[in-house]
Coordinates of C-alpha atoms in Angstrom, one line a residue:
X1 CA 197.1 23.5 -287.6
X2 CA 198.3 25.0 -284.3
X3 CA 196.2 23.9 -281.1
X4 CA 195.7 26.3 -278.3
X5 CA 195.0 24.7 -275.1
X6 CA 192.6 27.8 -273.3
X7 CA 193.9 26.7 -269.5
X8 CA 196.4 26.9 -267.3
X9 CA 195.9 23.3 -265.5
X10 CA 198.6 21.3 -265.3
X11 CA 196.3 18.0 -265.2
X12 CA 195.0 19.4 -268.6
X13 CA 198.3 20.4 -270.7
X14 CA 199.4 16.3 -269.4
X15 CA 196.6 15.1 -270.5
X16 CA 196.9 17.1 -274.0
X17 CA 200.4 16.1 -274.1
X18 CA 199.4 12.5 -274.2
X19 CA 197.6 13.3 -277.7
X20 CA 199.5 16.1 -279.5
X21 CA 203.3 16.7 -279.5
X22 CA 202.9 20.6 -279.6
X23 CA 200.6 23.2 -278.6
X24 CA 200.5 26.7 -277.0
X25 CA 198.4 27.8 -273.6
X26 CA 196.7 30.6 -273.8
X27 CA 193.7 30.4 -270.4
X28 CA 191.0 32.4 -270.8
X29 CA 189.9 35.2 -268.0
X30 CA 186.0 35.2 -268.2
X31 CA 183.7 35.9 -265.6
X32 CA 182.6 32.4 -264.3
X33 CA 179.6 32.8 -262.2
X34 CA 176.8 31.1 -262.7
X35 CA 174.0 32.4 -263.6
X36 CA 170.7 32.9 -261.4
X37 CA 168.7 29.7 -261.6
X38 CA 171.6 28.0 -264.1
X39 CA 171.5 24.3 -263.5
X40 CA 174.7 22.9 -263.5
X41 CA 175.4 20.4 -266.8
X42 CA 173.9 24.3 -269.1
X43 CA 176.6 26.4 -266.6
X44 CA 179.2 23.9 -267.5
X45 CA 178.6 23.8 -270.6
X46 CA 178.4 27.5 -271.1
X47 CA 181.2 28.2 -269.0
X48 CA 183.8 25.9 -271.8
X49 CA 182.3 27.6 -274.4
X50 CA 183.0 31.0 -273.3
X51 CA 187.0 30.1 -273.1
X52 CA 186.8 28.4 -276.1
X53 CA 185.1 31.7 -278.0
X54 CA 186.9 34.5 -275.6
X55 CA 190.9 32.2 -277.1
X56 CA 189.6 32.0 -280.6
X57 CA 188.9 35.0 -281.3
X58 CA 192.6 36.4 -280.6
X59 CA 194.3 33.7 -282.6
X60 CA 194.7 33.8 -286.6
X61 CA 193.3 31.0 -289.1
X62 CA 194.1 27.3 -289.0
X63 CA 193.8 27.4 -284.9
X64 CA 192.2 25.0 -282.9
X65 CA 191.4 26.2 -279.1
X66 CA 190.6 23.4 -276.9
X67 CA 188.7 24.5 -273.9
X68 CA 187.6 22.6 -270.5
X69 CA 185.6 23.2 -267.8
X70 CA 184.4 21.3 -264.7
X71 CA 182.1 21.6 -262.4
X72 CA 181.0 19.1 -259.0
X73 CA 177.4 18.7 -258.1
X74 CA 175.7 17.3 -255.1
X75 CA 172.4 17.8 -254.3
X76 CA 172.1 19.2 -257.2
X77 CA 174.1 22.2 -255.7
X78 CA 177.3 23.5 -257.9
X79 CA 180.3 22.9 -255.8
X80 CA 182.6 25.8 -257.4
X81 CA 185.9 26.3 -256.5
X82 CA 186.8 26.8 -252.6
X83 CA 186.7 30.7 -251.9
X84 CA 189.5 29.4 -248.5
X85 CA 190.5 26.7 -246.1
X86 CA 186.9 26.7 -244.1
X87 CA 185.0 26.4 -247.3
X88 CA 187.0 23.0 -248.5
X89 CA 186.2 22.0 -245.3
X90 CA 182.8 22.5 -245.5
X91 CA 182.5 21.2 -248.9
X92 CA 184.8 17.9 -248.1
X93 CA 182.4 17.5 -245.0
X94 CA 179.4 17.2 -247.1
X95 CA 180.7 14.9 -249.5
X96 CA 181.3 12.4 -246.8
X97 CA 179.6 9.1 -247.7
X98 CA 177.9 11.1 -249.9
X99 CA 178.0 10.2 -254.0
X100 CA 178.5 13.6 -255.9
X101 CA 178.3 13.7 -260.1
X102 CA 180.8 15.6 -261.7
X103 CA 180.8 16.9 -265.1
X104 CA 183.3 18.4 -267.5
X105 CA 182.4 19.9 -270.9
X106 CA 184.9 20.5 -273.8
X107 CA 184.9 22.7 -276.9
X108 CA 187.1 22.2 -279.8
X109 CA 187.1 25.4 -281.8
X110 CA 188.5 27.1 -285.1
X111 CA 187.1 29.8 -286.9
X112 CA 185.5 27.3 -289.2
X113 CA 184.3 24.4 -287.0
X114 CA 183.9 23.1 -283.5
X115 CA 183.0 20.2 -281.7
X116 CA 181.5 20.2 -278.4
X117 CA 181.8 17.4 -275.4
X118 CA 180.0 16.7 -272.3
X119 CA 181.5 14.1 -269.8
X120 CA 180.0 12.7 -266.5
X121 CA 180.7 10.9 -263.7
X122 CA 179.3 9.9 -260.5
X123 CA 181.5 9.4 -257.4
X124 CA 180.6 8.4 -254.1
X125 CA 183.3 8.8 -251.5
X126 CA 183.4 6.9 -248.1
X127 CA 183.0 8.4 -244.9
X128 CA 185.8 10.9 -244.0
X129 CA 187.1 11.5 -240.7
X130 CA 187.5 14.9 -239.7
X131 CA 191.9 14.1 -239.5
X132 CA 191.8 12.5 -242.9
X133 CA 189.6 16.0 -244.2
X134 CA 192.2 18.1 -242.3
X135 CA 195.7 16.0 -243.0
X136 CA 194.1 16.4 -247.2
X137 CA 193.8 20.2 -246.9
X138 CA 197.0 20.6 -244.9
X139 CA 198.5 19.4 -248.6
X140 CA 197.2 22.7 -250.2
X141 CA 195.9 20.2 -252.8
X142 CA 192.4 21.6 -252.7
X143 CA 193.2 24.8 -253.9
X144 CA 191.6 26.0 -257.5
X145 CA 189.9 22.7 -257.5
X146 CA 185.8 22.3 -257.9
X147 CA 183.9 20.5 -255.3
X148 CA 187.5 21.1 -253.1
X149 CA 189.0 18.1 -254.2
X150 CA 191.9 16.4 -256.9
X151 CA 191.0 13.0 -257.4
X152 CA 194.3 12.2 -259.1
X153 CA 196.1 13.0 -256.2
X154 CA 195.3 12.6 -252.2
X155 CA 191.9 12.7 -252.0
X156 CA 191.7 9.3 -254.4
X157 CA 192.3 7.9 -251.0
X158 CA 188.4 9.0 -250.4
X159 CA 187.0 7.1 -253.4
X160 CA 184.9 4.1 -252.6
X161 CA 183.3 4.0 -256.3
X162 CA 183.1 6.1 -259.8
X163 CA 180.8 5.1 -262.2
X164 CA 181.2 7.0 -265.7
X165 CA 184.6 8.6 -267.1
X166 CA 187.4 9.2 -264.4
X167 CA 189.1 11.4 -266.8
X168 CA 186.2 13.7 -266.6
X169 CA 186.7 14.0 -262.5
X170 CA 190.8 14.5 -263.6
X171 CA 189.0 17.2 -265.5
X172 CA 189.9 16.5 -268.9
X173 CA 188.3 13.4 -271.1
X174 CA 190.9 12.1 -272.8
X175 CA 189.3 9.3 -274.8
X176 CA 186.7 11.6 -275.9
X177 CA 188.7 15.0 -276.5
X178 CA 191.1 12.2 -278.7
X179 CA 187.8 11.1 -280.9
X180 CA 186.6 14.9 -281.4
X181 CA 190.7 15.9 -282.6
X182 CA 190.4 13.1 -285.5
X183 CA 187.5 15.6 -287.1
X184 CA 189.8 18.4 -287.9
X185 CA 192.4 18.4 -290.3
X186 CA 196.1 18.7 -289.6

């Protein structure tokens, strides 16, 4: 069966690496605004399934599409991806002592089956300084990141404790995505 990752991350094609040898990348371009009144675990959710459904559809039988999406909340406020420098800012600023969940959903799908995942975590950062905020966004790392922030890289630094799956803050549940690939046939 070929497996379609539906992203261009580069966090999620390692991650996939570590669990099949081969597979294409084909992201999906949908429309990801949330909807009015959306809360955020039903927009997350919604938003993997869209890729998942918008790959599928252009591949031929006996293709799996593997499709992630993650979102930050705090306050129960979706922290979306920064729109420029003063909105990282601003978002990095008010997750300063501050614990934040994050949440990443998963759909495996083929024509004929799919299997759906929801992963959570809660992470509380310490207090930032407003030179460790700016030395972190001088690294560009921010960029095309929800809630502003790669945990896997730099801004581990601001991690004083995660409770619940750290792969699900990298943006891709490993553990999880490996238990839903042993229900479809290769």
């Amino acid at each position: 069966m070929k497996i379609v990752l539906a992203s261009q991350s580069p966090r999620r094609k390692e991650l996939l690496g570590r669990l099949v040898s081969e597979f294409a990348i084909q992201p999906a371009a949908i429309d990801e605004t949330p909807i009015k009144g959306e809360d955020p675990v039903t927009y997350v959710q919604r938003m993997a399934y869209e890729k998942a459904q918008a790959v599928v559809e252009r591949q031929a039988e006996q293709t799996l599409v593997i499709a992630s999406d993650t979102t930050v909340v705090h306050r129960q406020q979706i922290l979306g991806k920064p729109v420029d420098l003063a909105d990282a800012k601003a978002t990095l600023q008010s997750l300063s002592g501050e614990t934040h969940q994050v949440y990443t959903a998963v759909v495996l799908k083929s024509k004929e089956r799919e299997e759906k995942i929801l992963a959570q975590a809660e992470v509380t950062f310490y207090p930032l300084t407003e030179q460790e905020i700016d030395t972190y966004l001088a690294t560009g790392d921010y960029q095309d990141k929800a809630g502003s922030y790669g945990i896997q890289s730099f801004a581990g630094a601001f991690v004083k404790e995660i409770r619940g799956d750290y792969y699900s803050i990298v943006g891709f549940p490993i553990g999880a995505v490996n238990q839903s690939l042993k229900k479809f046939v290769f």
